[in-house]
Coordinates of C-alpha atoms in Angstrom, one line a residue:
X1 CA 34.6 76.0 72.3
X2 CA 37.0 79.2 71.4
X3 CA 36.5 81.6 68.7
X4 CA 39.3 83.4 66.8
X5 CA 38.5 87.3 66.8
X6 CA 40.0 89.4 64.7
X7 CA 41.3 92.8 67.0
X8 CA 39.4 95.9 65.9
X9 CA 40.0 99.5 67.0
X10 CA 37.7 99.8 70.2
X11 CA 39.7 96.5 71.4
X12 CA 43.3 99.2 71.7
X13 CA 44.6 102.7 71.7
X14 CA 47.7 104.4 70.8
X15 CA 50.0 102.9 67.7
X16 CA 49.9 99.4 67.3
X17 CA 53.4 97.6 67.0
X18 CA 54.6 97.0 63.3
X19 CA 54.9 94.3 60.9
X20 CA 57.5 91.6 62.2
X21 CA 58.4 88.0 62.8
X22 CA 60.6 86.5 65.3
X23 CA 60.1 89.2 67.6
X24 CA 59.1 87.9 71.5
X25 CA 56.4 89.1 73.5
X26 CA 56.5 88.9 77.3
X27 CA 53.8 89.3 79.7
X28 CA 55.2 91.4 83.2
X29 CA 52.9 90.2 86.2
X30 CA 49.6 91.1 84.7
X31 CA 49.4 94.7 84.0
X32 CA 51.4 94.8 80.4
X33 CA 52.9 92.7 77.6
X34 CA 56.3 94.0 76.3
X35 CA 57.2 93.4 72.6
X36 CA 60.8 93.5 71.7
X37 CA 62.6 93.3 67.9
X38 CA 61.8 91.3 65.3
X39 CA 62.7 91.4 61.2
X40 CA 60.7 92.5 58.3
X41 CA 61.3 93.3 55.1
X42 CA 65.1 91.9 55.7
X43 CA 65.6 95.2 58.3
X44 CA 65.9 94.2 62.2
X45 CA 64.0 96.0 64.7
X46 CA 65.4 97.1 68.4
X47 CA 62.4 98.9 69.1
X48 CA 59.7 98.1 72.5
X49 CA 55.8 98.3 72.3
X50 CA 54.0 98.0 75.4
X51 CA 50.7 96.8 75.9
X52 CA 48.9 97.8 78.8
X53 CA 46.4 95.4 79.6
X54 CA 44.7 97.3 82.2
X55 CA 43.8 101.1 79.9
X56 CA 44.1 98.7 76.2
X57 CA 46.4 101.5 75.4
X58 CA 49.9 100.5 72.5
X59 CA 52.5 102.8 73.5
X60 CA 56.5 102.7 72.8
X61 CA 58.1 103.7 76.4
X62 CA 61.0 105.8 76.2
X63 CA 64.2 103.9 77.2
X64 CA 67.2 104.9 78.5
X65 CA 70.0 102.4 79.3
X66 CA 73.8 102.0 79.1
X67 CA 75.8 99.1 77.7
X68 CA 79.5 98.2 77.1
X69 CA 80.0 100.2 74.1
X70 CA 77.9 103.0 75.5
X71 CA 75.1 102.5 73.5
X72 CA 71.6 103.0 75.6
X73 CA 69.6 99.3 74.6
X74 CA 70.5 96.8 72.8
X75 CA 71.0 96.1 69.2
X76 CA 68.6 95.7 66.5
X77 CA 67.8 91.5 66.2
X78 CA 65.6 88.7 65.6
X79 CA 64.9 85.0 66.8
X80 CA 66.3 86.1 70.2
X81 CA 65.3 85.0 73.5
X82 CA 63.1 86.9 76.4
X83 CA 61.9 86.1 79.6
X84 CA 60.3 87.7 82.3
X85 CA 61.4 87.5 86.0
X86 CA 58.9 90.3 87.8
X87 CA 59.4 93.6 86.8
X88 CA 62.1 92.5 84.5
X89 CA 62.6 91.5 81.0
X90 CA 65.9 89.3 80.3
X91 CA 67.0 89.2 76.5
X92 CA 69.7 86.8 75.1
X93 CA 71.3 86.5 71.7
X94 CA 69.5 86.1 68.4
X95 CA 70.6 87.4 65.3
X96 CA 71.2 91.5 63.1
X97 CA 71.9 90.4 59.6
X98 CA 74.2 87.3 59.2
X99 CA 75.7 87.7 62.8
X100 CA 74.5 85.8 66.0
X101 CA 74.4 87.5 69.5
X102 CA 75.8 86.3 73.0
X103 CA 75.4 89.7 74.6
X104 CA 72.6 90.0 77.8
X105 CA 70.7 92.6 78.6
X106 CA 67.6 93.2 81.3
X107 CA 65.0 95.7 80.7
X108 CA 63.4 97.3 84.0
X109 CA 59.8 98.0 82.5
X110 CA 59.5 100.0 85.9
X111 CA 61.4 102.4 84.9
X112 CA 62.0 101.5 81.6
X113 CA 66.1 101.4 81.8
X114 CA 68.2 98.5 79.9
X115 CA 71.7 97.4 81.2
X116 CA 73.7 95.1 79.7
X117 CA 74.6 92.5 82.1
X118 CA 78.1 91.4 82.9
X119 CA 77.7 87.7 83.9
X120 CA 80.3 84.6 84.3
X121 CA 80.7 81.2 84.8
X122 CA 79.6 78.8 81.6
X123 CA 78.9 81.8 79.4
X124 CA 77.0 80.3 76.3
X125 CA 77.9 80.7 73.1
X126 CA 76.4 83.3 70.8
X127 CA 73.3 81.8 68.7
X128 CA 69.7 82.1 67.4
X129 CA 66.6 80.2 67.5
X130 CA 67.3 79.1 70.7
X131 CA 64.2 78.6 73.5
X132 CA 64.3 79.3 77.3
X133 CA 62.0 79.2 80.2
X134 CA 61.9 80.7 83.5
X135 CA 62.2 78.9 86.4
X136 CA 60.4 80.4 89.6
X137 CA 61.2 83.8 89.8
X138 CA 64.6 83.8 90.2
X139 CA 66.1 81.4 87.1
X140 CA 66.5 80.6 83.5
X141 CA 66.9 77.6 81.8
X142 CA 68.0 78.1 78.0
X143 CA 68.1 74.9 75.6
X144 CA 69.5 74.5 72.1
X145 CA 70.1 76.8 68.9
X146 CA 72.0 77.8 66.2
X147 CA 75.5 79.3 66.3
X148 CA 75.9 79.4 62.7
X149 CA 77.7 76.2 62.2
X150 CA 76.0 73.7 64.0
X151 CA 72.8 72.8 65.7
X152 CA 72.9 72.8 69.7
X153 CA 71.5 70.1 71.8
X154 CA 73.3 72.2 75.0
X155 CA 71.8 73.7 78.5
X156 CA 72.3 76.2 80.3
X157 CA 70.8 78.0 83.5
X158 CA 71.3 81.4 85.0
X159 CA 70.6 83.0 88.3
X160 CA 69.3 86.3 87.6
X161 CA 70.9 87.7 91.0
X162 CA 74.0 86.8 91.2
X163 CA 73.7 86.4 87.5
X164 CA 76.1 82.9 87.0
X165 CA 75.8 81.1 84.0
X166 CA 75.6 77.4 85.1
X167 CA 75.9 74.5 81.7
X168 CA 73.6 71.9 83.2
X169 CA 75.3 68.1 82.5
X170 CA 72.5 66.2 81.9
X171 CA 73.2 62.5 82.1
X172 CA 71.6 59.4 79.3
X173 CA 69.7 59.8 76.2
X174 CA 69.9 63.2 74.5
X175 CA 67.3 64.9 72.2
X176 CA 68.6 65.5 68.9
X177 CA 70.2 69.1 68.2
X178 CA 68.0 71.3 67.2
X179 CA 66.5 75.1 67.1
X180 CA 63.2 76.7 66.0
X181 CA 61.8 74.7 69.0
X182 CA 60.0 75.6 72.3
X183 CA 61.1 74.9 75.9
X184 CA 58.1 75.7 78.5
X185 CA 58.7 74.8 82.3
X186 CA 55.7 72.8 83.7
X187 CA 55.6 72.1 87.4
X188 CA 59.1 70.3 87.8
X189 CA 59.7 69.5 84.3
X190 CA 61.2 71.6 81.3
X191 CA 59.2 70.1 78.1
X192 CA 60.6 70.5 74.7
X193 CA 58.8 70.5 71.5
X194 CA 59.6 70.1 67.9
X195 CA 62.5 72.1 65.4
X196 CA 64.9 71.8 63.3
X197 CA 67.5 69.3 63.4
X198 CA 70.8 68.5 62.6
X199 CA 71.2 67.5 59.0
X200 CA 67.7 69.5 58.3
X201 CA 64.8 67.5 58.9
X202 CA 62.0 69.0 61.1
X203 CA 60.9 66.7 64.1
X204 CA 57.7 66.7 66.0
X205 CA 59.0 65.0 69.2
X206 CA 58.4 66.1 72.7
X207 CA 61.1 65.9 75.4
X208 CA 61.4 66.2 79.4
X209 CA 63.9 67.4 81.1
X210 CA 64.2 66.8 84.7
X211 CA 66.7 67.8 87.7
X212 CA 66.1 71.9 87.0
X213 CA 64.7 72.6 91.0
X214 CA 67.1 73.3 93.3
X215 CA 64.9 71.6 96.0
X216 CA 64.6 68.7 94.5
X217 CA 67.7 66.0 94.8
X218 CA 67.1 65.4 91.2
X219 CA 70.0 63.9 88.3
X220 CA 69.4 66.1 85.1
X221 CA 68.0 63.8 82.5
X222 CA 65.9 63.4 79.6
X223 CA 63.0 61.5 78.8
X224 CA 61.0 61.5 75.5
X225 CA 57.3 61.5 75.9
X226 CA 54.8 60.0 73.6
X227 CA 51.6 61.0 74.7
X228 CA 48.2 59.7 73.3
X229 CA 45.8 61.8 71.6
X230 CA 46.2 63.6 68.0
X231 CA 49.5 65.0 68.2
X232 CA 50.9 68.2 66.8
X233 CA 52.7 67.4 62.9
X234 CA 56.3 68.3 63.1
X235 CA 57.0 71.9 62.9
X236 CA 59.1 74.5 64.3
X237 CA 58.9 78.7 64.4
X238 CA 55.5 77.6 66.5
X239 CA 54.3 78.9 69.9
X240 CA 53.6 77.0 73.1
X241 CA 51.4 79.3 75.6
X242 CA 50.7 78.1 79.2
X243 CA 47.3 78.0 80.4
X244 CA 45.0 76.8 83.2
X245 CA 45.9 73.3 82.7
X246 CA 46.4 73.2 79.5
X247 CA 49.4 74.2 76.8
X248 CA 49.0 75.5 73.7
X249 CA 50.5 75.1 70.7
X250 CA 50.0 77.3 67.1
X251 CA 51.3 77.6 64.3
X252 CA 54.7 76.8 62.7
X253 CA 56.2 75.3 59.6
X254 CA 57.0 72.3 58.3
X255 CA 59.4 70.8 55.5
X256 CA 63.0 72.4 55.2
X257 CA 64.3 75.5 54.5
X258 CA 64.3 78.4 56.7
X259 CA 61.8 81.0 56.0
X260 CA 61.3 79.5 52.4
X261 CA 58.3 80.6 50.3
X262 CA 58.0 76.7 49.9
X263 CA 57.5 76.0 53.1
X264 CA 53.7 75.0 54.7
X265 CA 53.1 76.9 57.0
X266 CA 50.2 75.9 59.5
X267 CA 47.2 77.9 62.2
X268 CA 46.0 74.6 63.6
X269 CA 45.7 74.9 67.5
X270 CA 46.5 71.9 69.7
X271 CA 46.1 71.2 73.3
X272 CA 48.5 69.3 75.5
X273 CA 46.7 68.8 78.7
X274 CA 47.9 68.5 81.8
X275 CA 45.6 66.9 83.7
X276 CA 45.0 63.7 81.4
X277 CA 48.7 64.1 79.8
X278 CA 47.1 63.8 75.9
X279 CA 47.3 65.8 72.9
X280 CA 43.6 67.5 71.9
X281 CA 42.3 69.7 69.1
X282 CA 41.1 72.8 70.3
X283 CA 37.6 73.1 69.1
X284 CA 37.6 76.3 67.7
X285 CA 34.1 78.1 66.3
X286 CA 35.1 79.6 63.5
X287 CA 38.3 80.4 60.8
X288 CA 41.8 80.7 62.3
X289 CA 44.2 83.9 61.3
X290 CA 46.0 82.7 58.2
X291 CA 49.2 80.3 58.7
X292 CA 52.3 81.5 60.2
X293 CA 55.6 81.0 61.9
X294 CA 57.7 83.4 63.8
X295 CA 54.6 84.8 65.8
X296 CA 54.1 85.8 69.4
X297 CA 51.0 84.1 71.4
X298 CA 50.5 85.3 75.2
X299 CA 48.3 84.8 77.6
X300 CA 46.1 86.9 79.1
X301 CA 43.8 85.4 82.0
X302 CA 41.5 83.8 79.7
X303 CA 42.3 85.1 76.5
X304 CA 45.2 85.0 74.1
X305 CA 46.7 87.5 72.1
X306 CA 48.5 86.8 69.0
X307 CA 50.7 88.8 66.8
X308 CA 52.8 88.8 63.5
X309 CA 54.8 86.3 61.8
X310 CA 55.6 85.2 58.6
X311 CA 54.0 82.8 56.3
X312 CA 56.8 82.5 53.6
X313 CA 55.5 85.9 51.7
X314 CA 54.9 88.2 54.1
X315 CA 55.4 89.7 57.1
X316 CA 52.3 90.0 59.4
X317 CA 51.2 92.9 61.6
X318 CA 47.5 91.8 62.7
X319 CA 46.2 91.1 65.8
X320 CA 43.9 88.4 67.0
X321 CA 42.2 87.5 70.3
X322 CA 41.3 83.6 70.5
X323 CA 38.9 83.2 73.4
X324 CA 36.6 80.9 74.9
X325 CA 32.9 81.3 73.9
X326 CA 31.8 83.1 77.2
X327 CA 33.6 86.1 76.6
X328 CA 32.3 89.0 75.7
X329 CA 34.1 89.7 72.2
X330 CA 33.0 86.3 71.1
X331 CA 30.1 87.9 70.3
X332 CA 31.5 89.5 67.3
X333 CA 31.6 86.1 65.7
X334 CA 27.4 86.1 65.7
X335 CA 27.2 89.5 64.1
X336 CA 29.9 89.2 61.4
X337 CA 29.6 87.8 58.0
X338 CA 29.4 84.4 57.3
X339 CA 32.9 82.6 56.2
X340 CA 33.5 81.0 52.8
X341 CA 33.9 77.1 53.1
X342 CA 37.9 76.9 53.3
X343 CA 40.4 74.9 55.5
X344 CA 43.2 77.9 56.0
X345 CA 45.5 80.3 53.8
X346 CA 47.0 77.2 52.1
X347 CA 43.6 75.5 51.4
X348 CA 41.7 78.5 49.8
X349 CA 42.8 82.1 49.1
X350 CA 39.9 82.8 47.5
X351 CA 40.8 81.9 44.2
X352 CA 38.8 81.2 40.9
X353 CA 39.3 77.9 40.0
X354 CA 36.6 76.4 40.8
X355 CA 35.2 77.8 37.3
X356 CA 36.8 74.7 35.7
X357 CA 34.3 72.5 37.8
X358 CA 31.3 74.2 36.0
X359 CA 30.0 77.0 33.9
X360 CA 30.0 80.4 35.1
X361 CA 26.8 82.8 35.2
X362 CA 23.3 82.0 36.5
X363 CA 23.7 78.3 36.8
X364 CA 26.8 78.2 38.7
X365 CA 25.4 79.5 41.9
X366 CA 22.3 77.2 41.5
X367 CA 24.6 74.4 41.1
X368 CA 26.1 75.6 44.6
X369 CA 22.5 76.0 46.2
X370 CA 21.8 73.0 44.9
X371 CA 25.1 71.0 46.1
X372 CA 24.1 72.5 49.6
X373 CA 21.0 71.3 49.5
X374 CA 21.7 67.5 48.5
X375 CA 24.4 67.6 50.8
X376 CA 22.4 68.8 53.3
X377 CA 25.4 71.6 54.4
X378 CA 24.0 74.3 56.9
X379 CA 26.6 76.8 56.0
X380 CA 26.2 79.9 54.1
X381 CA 28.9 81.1 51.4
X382 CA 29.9 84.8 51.4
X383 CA 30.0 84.9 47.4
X384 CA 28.9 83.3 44.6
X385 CA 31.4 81.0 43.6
X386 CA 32.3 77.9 46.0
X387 CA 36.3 78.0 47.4
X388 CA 37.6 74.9 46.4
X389 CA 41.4 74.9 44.9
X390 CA 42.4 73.5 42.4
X391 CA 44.9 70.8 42.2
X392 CA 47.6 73.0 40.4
X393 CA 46.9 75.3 42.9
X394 CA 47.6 73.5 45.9
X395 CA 51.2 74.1 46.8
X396 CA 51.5 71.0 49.4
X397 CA 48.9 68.6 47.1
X398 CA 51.5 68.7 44.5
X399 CA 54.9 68.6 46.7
X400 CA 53.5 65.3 48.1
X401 CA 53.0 64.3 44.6
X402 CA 56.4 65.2 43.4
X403 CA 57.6 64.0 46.4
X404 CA 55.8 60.5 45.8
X405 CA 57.2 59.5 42.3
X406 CA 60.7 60.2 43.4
X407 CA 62.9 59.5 40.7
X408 CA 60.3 58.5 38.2
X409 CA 59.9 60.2 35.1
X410 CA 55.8 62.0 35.2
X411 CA 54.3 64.3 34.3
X412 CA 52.0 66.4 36.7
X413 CA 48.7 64.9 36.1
X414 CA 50.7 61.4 36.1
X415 CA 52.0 62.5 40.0
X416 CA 48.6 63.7 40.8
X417 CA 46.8 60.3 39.5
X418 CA 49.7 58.5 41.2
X419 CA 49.8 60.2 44.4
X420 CA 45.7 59.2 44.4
X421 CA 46.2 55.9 43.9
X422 CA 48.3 55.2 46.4
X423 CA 45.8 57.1 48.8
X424 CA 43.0 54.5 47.6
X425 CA 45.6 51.4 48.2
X426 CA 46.6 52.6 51.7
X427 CA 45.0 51.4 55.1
X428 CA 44.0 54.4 57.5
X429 CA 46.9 53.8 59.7
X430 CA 49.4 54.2 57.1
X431 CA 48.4 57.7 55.9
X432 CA 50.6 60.3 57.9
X433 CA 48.8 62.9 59.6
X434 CA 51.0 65.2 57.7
X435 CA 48.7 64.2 54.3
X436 CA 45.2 64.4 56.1
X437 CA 45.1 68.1 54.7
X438 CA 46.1 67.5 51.0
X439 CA 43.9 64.2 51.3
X440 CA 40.6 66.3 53.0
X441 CA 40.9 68.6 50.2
X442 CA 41.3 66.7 47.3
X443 CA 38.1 64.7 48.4
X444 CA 36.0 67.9 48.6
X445 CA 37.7 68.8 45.0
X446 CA 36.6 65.4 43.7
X447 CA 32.6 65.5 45.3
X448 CA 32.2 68.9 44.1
X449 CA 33.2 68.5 40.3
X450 CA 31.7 65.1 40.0
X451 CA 28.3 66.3 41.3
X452 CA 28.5 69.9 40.0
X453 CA 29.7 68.6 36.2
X454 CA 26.3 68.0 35.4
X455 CA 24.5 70.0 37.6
X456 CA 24.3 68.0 40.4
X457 CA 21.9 65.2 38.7
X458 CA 23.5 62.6 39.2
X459 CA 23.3 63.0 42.7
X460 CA 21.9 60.2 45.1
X461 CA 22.0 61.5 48.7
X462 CA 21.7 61.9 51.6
X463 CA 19.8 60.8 54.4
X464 CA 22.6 58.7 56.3
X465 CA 21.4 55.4 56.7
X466 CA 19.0 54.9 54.0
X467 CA 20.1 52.2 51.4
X468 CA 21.6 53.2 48.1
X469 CA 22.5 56.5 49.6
X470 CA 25.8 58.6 49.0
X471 CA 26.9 59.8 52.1
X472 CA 29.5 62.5 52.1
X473 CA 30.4 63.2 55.4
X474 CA 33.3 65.1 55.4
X475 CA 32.4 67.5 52.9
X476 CA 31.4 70.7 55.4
X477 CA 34.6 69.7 57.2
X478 CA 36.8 73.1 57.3
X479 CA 40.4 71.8 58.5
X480 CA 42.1 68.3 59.1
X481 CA 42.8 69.5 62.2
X482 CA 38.8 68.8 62.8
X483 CA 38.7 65.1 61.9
X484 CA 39.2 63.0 65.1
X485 CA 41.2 59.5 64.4
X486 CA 38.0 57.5 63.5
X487 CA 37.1 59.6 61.1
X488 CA 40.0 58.7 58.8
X489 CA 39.1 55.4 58.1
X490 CA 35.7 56.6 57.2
X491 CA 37.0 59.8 54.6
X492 CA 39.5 57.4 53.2
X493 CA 36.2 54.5 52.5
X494 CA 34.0 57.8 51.1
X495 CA 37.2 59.3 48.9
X496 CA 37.8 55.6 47.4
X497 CA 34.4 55.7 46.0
X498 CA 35.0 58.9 44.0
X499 CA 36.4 58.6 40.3
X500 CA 38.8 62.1 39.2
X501 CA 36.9 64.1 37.0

């Protein structure tokens, strides 16, 4: 079990780092974590903030540096590249404004110096959203982008020392272009998850790329892997963070457009482990931060540190530790207040509209109590009013609707009555994991205003098992990224029963 913590002041010193997404966050041996650029509020940043582990102190080092148009660091960007090789942070491309980069630079956080590196061989071409990965200590293997005309499927890999650019020819099957994506080096292998594609459409695929060690009398290839387990939906602007065994994988967005308000943006964590080569849920204790994309997730020993990002609105600047349930701070969880029943930002935002599943006043929180009790739900609301959302309210409910009739002529209601019949037609194994949000909610929106429209009489629950009974299940459940894949057939059998009200 982990627990999401929200940072606090006695957790850091000094200024914290401001508001930004696409920004990259390095972690140098294990003493610091080096922040560098970012965007918010359509301004680039060129600005570094340090973390140092070891005295929890924020502080922005003073840099001096030179580069080819004597200007002392580099220039203010975004959706860049870093890596860390020792001491040393390596930076490559990204974007300021409408213009991608090519230019290199190394930052020596001993001494806290930039230069912008001179290198040759296959130099590659200027671009964003790209995602690299160091290899050893010595190399860097870069995969894919944008260069403002076209999606890249290409590789390259530099040697820090004598700093050569090498454009690795990788023989068979391909991966489709793409950028927004990750590229973590595990053991041997270079894995590759999800982003944009060519032509738009965001993938959830997971590549391999072999033939990277210079030891190793290995051809460069690619293999797609299709792992069992509950597998991540397809997303890109997410993190993958190595540890212990395990990677993993937060946040992101899904559907098209680029930093679109329209956009669903997700704070599920999954785990692709090592060891048993599966996907897993992370079993997480409590709420996640709210969704995002564009953030920065490191590790540190056993805990990780997330920061910023974007969540088609605004522009994050919090900071949360997710750690496992022996750690000291996840005591904090035990003395906070209890959380309101909601799946994540896009779920609930604490909104009011549960009023139009019963009257207001005196009898509404009875009704509440009273649903608790009958359901025989353990958990404790913060407020008076139950956080349910409403079906005009639930941005990615109603783009599956929409997205349902297609060129049919309906109304709303019509695409939301549509959208559930074809829910209570379908087999478990035809529902996309993709719906298994919009799905878990609008079965917690039809219990609640079925049993709370007249005050929770007609209810006949709950001991499981005995004849005659309602059982609800799934009603407690915060997130879809808690229902395990037996538990679909099971919601989809309890949400058939229920009649919209």
């Amino acid at each position: 079990m982990h627990y999401w913590i929200r940072a606090d002041s006695a957790d850091f010193a000094g200024p914290l780092p401001q508001p930004r997404s696409g920004h990259t966050a390095v972690l140098i041996g294990k003493s610091k974590v080096v922040v560098f650029g970012g965007l918010v509020d359509k301004k680039f940043l060129g600005d570094v903030v340090v973390y140092d582990i070891e005295n929890k102190l924020w502080f922005q080092p003073q840099c001096s540096g030179s580069g080819s148009d004597g200007q002392v660091a580099p220039s203010a960007r975004s959706f860049h590249v870093a890596v860390a090789i020792d001491c040393h942070m390596f930076i490559f491309g990204g974007r300021s404004g409408s213009k991608r980069l090519g230019d290199f630079w190394v930052l020596d956080t001993d001494i806290w110096q930039w230069s912008e590196l001179t290198s040759f061989g296959d130099l590659p071409s200027p671009r964003d959203f790209s995602a690299a990965s160091a290899i050893g200590n010595r190399r860097i293997v870069m995969y894919g982008g944008w260069d403002g005309k076209k999606w890249l499927s290409d590789v390259y890999v530099l040697d820090t020392m004598s700093l050569e650019w090498m454009e690795l020819a990788v023989s068979g099957t391909l991966p489709p272009p793409r950028c927004g994506h990750t590229a973590t080096m595990v053991e041997k292998r270079l894995l590759v998850y999800g982003g944009r594609g060519g032509g738009g459409p965001i993938m959830g695929d997971l590549w391999a790329l072999k033939g990277l060690i210079e030891e190793e009398i290995e051809t460069p290839g690619w293999t797609q892997l299709k792992l069992p387990g509950q597998s991540p939906s397809p997303r890109c602007g997410h993190t993958v963070t190595s540890g212990g065994h395990y990677l993993l994988l937060f946040g992101g967005h899904g559907t098209a457009g680029w930093l679109s308000r329209y956009d669903i943006y997700y704070n599920d964590c999954i785990v692709l482990d090592r060891v048993s080569a599966q996907w897993k849920r992370l079993p997480t204790g409590n709420d996640p931060p709210p969704a995002r994309a564009y953030h920065s997730m490191t590790c540190i020993g056993s805990r990780y540190l997330l920061f910023g990002g974007f969540d088609g609105q605004s522009t994050f600047s919090d900071l949360w530790w997710l750690v496992p349930e022996d750690d000291p701070i996840s005591k904090r969880v035990l003395a906070s207040p209890p959380k309101t029943l909601s799946e994540n930002k896009d779920m609930a935002t604490a909104n009011d509209s549960i009023r139009s599943a019963f009257k207001e006043g005196d009898g509404e929180e009875y009704a509440i109590t009273e649903l608790q009790k009958r359901l025989n739900i353990s958990f404790a609301l913060s407020g008076s009013r139950l956080q349910i959302i409403d079906e005009l309210e639930d941005k990615e409910f109603l783009e599956l609707a929409s997205g349902f009739i297609g060129d049919k002529v309906f109304n709303t209601p019509q695409a939301i009555q549509a959208l559930r019949d074809r829910w209570r037609n379908s087999a478990p194994r035809s529902i996309p994991l993709k719906e298994l949000g919009p799905l878990l909610r609008d079965y917690q929106r039809l219990i609640t205003r079925h049993h709370l429209s007249s005050d929770g009489s007609d209810i006949q629950f709950l001991e499981s098992g005995v004849p005659g009974k309602e059982t609800y299940e799934y009603y407690h459940i915060k997130s879809a990224s808690q229902l395990r894949m037996d538990d679909i057939p099971k919601l989809l059998a309890e949400y058939i029963q229920l009649s919209p009200v």
